[in-house]
CSV table of C-alpha atoms in Angstrom, one decimal:
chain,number,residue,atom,x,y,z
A,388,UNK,CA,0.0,0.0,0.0
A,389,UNK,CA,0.8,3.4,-0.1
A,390,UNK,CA,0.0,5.3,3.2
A,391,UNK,CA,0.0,9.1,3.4
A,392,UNK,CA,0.5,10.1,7.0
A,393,UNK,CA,-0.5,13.5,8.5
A,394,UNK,CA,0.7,15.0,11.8
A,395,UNK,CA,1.7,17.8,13.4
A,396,UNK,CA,4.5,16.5,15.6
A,397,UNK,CA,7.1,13.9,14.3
A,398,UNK,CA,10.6,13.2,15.9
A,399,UNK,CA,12.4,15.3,17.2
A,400,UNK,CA,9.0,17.1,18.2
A,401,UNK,CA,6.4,16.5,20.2
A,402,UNK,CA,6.2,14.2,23.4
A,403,UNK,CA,4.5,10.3,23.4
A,404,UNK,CA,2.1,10.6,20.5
A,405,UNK,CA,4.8,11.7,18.4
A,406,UNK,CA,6.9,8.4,19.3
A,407,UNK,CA,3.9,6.4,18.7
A,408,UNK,CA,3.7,7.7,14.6
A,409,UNK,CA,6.9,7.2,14.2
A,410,UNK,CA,7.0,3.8,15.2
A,411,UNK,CA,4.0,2.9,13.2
A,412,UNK,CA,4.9,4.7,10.4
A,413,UNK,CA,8.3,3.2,10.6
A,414,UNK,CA,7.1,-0.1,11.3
A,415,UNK,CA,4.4,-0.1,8.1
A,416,UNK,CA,7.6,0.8,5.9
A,417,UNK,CA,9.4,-2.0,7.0
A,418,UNK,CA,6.2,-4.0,6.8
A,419,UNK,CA,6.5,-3.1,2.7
A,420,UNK,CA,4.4,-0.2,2.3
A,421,UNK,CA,5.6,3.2,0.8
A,422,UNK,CA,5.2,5.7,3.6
A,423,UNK,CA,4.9,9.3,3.2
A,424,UNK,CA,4.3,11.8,6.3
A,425,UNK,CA,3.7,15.2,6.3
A,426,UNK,CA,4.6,17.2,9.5
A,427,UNK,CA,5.5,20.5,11.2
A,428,UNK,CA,8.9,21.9,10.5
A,429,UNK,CA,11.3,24.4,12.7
A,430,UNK,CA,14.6,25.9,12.2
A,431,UNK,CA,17.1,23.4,12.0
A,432,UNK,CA,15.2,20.6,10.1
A,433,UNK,CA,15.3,19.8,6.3
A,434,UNK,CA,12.4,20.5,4.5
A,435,UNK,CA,12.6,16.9,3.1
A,436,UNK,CA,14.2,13.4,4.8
A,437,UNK,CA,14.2,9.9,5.1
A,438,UNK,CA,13.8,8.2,8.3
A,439,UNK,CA,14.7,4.9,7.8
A,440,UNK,CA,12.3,4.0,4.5
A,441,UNK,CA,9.6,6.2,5.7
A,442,UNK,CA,9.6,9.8,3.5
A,443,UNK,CA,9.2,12.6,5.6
A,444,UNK,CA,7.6,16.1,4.4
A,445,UNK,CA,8.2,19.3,6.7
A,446,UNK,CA,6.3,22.3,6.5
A,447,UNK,CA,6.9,25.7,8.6
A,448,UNK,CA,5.2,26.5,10.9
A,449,UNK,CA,4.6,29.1,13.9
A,450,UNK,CA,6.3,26.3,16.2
A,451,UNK,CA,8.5,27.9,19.0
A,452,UNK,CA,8.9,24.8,21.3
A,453,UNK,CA,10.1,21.1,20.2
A,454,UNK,CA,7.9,19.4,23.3
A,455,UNK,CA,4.3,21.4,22.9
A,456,UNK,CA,2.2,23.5,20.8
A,457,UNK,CA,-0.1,25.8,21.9
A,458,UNK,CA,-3.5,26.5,20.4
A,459,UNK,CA,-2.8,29.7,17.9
A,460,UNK,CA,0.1,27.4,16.9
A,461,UNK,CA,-2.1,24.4,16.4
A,462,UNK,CA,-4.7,26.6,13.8
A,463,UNK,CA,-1.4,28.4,11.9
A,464,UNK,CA,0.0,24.3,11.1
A,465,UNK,CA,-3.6,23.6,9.8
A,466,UNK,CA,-3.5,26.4,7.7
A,467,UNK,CA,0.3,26.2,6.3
A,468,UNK,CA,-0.5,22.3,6.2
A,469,UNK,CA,-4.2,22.1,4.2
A,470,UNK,CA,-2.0,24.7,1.7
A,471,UNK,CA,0.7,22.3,1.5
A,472,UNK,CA,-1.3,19.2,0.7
A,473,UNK,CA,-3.4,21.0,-1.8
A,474,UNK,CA,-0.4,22.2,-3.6
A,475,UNK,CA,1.9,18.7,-3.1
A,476,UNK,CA,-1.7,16.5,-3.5
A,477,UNK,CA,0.1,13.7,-2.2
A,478,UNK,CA,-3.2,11.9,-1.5
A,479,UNK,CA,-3.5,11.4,-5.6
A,480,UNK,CA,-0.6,8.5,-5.2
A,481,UNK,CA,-2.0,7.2,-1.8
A,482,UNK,CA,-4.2,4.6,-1.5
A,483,UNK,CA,-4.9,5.2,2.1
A,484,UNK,CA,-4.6,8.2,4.6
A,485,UNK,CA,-4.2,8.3,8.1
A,486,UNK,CA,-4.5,10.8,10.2
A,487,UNK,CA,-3.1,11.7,13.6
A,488,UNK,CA,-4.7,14.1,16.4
A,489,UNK,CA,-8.7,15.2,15.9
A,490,UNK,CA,-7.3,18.2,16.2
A,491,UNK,CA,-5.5,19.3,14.3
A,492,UNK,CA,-4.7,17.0,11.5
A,493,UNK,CA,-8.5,15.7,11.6
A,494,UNK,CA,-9.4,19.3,10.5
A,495,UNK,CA,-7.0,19.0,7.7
A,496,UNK,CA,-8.1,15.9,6.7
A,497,UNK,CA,-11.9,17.1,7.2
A,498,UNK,CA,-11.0,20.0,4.7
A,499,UNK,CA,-9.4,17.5,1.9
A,500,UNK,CA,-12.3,15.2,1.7
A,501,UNK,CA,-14.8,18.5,1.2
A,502,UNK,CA,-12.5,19.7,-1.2
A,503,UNK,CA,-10.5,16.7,-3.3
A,504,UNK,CA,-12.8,13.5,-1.8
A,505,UNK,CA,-10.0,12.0,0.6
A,506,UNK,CA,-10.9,9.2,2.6
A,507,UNK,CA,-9.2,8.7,5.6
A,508,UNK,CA,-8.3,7.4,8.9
A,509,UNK,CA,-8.1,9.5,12.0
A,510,UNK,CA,-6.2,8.3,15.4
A,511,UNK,CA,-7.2,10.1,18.1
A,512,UNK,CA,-4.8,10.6,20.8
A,513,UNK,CA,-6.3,12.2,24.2
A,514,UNK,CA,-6.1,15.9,24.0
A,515,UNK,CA,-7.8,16.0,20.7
A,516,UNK,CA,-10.8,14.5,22.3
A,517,UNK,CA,-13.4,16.8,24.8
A,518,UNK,CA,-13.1,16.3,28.1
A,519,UNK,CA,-10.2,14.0,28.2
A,520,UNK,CA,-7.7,17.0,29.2
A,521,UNK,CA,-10.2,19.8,30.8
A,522,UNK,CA,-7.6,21.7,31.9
A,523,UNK,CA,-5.9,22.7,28.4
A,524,UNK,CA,-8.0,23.4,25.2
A,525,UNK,CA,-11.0,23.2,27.1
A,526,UNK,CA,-12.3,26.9,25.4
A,527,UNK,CA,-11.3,25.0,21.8
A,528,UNK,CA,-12.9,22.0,22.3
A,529,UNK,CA,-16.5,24.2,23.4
A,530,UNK,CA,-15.6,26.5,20.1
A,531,UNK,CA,-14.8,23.9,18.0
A,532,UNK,CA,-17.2,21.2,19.3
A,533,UNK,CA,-19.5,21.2,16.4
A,534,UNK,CA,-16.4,21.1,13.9
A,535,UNK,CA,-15.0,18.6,15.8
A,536,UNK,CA,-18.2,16.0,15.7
A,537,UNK,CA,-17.9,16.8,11.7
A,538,UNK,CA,-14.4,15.2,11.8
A,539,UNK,CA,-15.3,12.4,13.4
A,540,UNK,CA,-18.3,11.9,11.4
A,541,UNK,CA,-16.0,12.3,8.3
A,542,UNK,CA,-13.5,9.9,8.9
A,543,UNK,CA,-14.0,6.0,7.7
A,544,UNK,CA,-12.7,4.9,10.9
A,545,UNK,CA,-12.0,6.3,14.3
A,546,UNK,CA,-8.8,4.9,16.4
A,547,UNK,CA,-8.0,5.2,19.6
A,548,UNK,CA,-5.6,3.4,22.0
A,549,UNK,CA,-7.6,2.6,24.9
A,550,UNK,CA,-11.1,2.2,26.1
A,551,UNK,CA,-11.0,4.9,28.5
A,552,UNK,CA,-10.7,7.4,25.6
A,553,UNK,CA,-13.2,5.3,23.1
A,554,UNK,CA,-15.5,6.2,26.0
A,555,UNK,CA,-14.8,9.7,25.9
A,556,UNK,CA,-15.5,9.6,22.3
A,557,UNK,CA,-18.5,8.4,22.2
A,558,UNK,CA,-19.9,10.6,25.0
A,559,UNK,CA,-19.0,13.8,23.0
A,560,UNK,CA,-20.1,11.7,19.8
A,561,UNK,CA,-22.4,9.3,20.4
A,562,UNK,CA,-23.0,8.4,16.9
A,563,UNK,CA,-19.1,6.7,16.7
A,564,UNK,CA,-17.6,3.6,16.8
A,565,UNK,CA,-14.0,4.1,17.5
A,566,UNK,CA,-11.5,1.0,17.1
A,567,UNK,CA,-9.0,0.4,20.0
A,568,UNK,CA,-6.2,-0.6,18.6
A,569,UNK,CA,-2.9,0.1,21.3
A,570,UNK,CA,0.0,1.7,21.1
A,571,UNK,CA,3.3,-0.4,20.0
A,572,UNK,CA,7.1,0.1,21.0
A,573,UNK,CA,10.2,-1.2,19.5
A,574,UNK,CA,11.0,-4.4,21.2
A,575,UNK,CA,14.8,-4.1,20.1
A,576,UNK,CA,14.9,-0.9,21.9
A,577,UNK,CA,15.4,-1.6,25.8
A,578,UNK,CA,18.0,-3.9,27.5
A,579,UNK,CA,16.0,-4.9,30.6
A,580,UNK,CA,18.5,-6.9,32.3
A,581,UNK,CA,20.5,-4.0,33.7
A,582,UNK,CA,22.0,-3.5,37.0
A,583,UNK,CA,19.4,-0.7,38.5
A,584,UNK,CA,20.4,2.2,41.0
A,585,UNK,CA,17.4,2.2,43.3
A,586,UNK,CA,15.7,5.6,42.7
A,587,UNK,CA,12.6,6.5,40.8
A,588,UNK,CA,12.2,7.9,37.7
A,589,UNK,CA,9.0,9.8,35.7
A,590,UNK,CA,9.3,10.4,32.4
A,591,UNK,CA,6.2,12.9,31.1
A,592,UNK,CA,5.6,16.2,30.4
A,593,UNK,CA,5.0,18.5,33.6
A,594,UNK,CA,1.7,19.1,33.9
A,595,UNK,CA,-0.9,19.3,36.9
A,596,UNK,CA,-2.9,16.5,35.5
A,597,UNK,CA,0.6,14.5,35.4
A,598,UNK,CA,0.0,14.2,39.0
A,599,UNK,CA,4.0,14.9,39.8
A,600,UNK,CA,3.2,17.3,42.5
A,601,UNK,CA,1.5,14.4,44.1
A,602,UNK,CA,4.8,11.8,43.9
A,603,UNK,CA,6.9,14.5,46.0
A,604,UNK,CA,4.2,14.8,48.7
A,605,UNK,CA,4.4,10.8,49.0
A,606,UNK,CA,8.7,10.9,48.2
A,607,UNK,CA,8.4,13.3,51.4
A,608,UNK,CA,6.9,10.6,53.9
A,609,UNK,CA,8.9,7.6,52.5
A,610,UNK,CA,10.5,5.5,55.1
A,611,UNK,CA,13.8,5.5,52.8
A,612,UNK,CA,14.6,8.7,50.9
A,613,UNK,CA,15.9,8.0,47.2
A,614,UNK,CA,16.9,9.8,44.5
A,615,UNK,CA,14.5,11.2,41.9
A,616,UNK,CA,14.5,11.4,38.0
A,617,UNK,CA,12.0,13.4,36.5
A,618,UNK,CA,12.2,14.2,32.3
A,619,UNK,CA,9.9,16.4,30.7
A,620,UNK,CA,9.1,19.8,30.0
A,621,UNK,CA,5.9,21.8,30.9
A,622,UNK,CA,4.4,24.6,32.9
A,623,UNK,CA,4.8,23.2,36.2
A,624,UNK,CA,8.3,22.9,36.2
A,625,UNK,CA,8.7,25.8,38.3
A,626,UNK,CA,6.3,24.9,41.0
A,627,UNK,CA,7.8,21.5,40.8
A,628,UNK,CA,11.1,22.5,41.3
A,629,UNK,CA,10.1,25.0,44.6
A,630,UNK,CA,7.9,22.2,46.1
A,631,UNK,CA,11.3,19.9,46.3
A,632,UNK,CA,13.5,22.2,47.4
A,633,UNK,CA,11.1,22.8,50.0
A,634,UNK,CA,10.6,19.8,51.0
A,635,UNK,CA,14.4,18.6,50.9
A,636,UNK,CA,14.3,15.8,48.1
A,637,UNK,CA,17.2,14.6,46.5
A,638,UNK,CA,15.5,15.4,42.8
A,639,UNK,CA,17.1,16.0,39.5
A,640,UNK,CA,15.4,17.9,36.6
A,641,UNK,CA,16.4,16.6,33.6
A,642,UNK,CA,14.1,18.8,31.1
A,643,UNK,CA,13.3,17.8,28.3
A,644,UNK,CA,15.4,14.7,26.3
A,645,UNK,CA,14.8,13.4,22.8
A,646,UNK,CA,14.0,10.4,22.5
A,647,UNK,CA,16.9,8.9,20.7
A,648,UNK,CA,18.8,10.6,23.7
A,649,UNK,CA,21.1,7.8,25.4
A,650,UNK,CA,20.5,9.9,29.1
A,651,UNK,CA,17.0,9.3,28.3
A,652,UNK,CA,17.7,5.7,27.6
A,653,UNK,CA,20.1,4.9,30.4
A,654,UNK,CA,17.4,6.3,33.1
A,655,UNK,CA,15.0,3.8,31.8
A,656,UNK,CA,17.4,0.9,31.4
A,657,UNK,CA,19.3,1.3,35.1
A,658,UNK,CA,16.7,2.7,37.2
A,659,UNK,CA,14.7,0.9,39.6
A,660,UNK,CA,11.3,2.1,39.8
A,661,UNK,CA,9.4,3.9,37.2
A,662,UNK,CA,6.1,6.2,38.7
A,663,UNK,CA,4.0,7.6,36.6
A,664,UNK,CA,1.2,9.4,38.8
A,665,UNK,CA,-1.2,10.7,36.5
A,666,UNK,CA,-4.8,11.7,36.6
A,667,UNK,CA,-5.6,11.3,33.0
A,668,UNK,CA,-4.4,9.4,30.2
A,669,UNK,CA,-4.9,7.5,27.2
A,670,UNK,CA,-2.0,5.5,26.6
A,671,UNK,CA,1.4,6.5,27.7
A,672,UNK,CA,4.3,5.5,25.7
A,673,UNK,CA,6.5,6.2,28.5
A,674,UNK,CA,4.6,3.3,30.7
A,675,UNK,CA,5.3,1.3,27.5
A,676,UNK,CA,9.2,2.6,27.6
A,677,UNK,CA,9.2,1.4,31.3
A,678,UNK,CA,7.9,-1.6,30.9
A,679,UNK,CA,10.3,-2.9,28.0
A,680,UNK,CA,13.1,-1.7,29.4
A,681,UNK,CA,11.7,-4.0,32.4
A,682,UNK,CA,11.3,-1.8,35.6
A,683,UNK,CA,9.0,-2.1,38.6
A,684,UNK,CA,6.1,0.4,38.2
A,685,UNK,CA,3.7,2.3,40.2
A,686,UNK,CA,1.0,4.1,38.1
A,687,UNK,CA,-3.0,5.4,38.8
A,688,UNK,CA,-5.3,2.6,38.7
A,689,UNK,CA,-8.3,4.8,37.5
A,690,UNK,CA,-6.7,6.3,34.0
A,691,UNK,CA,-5.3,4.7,30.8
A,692,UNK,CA,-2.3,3.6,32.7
A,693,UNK,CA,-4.3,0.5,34.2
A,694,UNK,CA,-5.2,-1.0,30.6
A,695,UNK,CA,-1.8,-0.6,29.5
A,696,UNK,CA,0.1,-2.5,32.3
A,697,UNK,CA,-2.4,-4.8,33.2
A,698,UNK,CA,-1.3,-6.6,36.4
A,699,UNK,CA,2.4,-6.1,35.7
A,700,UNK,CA,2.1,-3.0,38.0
A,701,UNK,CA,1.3,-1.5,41.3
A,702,UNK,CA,-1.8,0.9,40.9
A,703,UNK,CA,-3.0,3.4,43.3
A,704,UNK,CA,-6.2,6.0,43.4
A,705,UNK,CA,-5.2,8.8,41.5
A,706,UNK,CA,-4.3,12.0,44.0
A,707,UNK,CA,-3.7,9.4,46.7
A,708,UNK,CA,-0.8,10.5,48.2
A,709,UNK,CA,-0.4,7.9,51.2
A,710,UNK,CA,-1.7,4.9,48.6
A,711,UNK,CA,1.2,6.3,46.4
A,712,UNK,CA,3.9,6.8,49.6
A,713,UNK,CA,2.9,3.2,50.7
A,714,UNK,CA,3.1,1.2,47.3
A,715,UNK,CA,6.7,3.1,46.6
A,716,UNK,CA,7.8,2.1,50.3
A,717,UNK,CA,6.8,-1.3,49.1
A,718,UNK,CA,8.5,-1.2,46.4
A,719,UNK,CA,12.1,-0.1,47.9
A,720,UNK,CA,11.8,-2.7,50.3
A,721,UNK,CA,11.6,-5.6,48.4
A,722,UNK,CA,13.7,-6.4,46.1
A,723,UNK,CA,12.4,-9.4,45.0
A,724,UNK,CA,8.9,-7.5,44.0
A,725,UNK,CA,10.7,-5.2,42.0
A,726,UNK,CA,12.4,-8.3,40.0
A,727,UNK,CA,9.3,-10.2,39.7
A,728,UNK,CA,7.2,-7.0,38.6
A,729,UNK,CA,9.9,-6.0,36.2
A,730,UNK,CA,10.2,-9.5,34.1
A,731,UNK,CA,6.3,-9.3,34.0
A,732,UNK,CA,6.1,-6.1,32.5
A,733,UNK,CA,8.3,-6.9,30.4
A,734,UNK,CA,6.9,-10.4,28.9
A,735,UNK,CA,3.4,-8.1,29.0
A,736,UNK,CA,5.3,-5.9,26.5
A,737,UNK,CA,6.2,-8.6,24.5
A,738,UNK,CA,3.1,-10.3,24.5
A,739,UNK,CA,0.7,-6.9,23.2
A,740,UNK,CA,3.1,-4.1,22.5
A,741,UNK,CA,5.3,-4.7,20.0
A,742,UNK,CA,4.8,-3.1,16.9
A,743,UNK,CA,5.2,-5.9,14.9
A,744,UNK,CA,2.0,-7.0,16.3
A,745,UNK,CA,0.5,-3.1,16.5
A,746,UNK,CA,1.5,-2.5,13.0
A,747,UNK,CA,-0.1,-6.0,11.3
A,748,UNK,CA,-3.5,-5.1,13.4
A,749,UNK,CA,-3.7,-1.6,11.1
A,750,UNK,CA,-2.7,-3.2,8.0
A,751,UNK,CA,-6.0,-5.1,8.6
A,752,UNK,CA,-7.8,-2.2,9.5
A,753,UNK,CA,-6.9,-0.7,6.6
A,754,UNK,CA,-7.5,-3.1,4.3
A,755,UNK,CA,-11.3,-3.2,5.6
A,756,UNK,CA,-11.4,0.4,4.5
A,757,UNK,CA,-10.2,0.0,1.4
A,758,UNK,CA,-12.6,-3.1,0.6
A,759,UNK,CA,-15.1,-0.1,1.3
A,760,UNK,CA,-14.2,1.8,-1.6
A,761,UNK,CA,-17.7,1.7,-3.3
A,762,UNK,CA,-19.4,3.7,-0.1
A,763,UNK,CA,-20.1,7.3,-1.0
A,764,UNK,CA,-17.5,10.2,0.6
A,765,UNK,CA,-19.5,11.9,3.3
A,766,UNK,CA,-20.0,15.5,3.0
């Protein structure tokens, strides 16, 4: 096949949903499919590349940041990008698109099939979808909302990565049938059987909703003080970095670190515990990090973090600061737990994750859509 790919973040920008298309996109390419993805561009990267087999198509943008777009940047990438598709028309040689983000790729794609007839695909990935994240782009979402159910309504199939967020889909459009499909993660990428320094590590960008503010209340009251990692970028990096000091804990700020980064890679490969305290997600690709690179993990047990790891983690309430203190005293205590829930997370990776196995569930997903070639575009 030939898959045309549209998103606004691609390596080296954006946070986990930017991992996630490149591993797909990668992973299709390998599969024997011609791959072509247009994404945003900033100073510093070609206009043009190749990563790996897949064909990579920058357009500029008003992007200041490599980790995060804001909304007025989000509607100027729509713009440059519907200009640059209708010029390139890239969809003439596809057989297939696939979109990433409702918003705002799904507008993009919206706008094509009005104006050219393009079918498509849209992956939803959290933020794009109302109510999941109701403390950023909530005005957007209750603009847009009537824009947004057109999208959705557009596209031939709806994906999502969980079924927390397919239910969040169909509450805002009830009409939907979203496919879960997860997300997938190189299984060649992690050496789990590292010798770990105990000390915990979260990887994720610093948001309130990220719950990090909670994991140095609990680090406070631990029986054993240990080091902390935390990597990402965000707003609440300031208040973050006050409320340790203030509290006395041994925590490093690492910022933000590219993926390919080897830091990046080392914390995950010869850390102990991995703690990722959120109060909403879909599908975290840094769960999926942690758990090939085979580390003990403590995550909420009332967000997307549950479906992902299964039982091959500790869960606590969300906001549950003494659950959290007590699962990561649990944790440093016992050795033995942190082996055994570190080979299961792992062999739970292997098992669902890979993207092998992701990658082969959308060539059959896409295959259905194109057997559906005879059904008439939607308006």
């Amino acid at each position: 096949m030939n898959i045309l790919i549209l998103c606004y973040e691609y390596p080296p920008l954006g946070g986990g949903g930017s991992r996630v298309v490149a591993g797909l996109a990668r992973a299709l390419a390998e599969a024997g499919h011609a791959v072509t993805i247009y994404t945003s561009r900033m100073p510093g990267l070609p206009a043009e590349a190749f990563d790996g087999a897949v064909r990579v198509r920058r357009v500029r943008t008003w992007r200041r940041r490599a980790d995060r777009s804001n909304a007025p940047e989000l509607l100027v990438y729509a713009a440059a990008m519907l200009v640059a598709v209708l010029r390139d028309r890239p969809d003439r040689a596809a057989d297939l698109a696939h979109v990433h983000f409702l918003l705002p790729d799904g507008l993009v794609a919206w706008l094509m099939r009005r104006l050219t007839g393009l079918r498509f695909i849209a992956t939803a990935h959290g933020s794009d979808v109302p109510g999941y994240n109701p403390h950023r782009f909530r005005l957007a979402h209750r603009l847009l909302a009537p824009l947004w159910r057109r999208i959705v309504a557009s596209a031939d199939r709806i994906v999502c990565a969980s079924m927390g967020l397919r239910d969040s889909i169909v509450r805002a459009a009830p009409e939907a049938a979203p496919v879960v499909i997860p997300n997938g993660l190189d299984e060649a990428r992690f050496s789990p059987d590292q010798p770990r320094r105990l000390a915990l590590l979260s990887v994720t960008r610093l948001f309130e909703r990220k719950g990090l503010h909670h994991l140095l209340d609990a680090a406070a009251g631990l029986r054993r003080p240990v080091p902390i990692d935390i990597v990402g970028a965000g707003p609440q990096r300031a208040a973050l970095e006050a409320q340790a000091a203030r509290l006395g804990l041994p925590v490093t700020f690492h910022g933000w670190l590219d993926n390919d980064d080897q830091k990046l890679r080392d914390l995950l490969e010869k850390t102990a515990i991995f703690v990722l305290p959120s109060s909403a997600e879909n599908f975290p690709v840094s769960l999926l990090e942690a758990m090939a690179a085979g580390m003990a993990i403590v995550t909420t047990a009332d967000t997307g973090c549950a479906e992902v790891v299964g039982d091959a983690a500790l869960l606590v309430p969300s906001g549950d600061v003494p659950a959290l203190g007590a699962a990561l005293d649990r944790l440093i205590g016992d050795p033995a737990l942190r082996a055994r829930l570190g080979a299961r997370a792992r062999r739970h990776f292997e098992r669902a994750f890979t993207w092998t196995t992701v990658a082969a569930t959308h060539e059959r997903l896409y295959r259905q859509v194109l057997a559906e070639r005879a059904k008439p575009a939607d308006a």
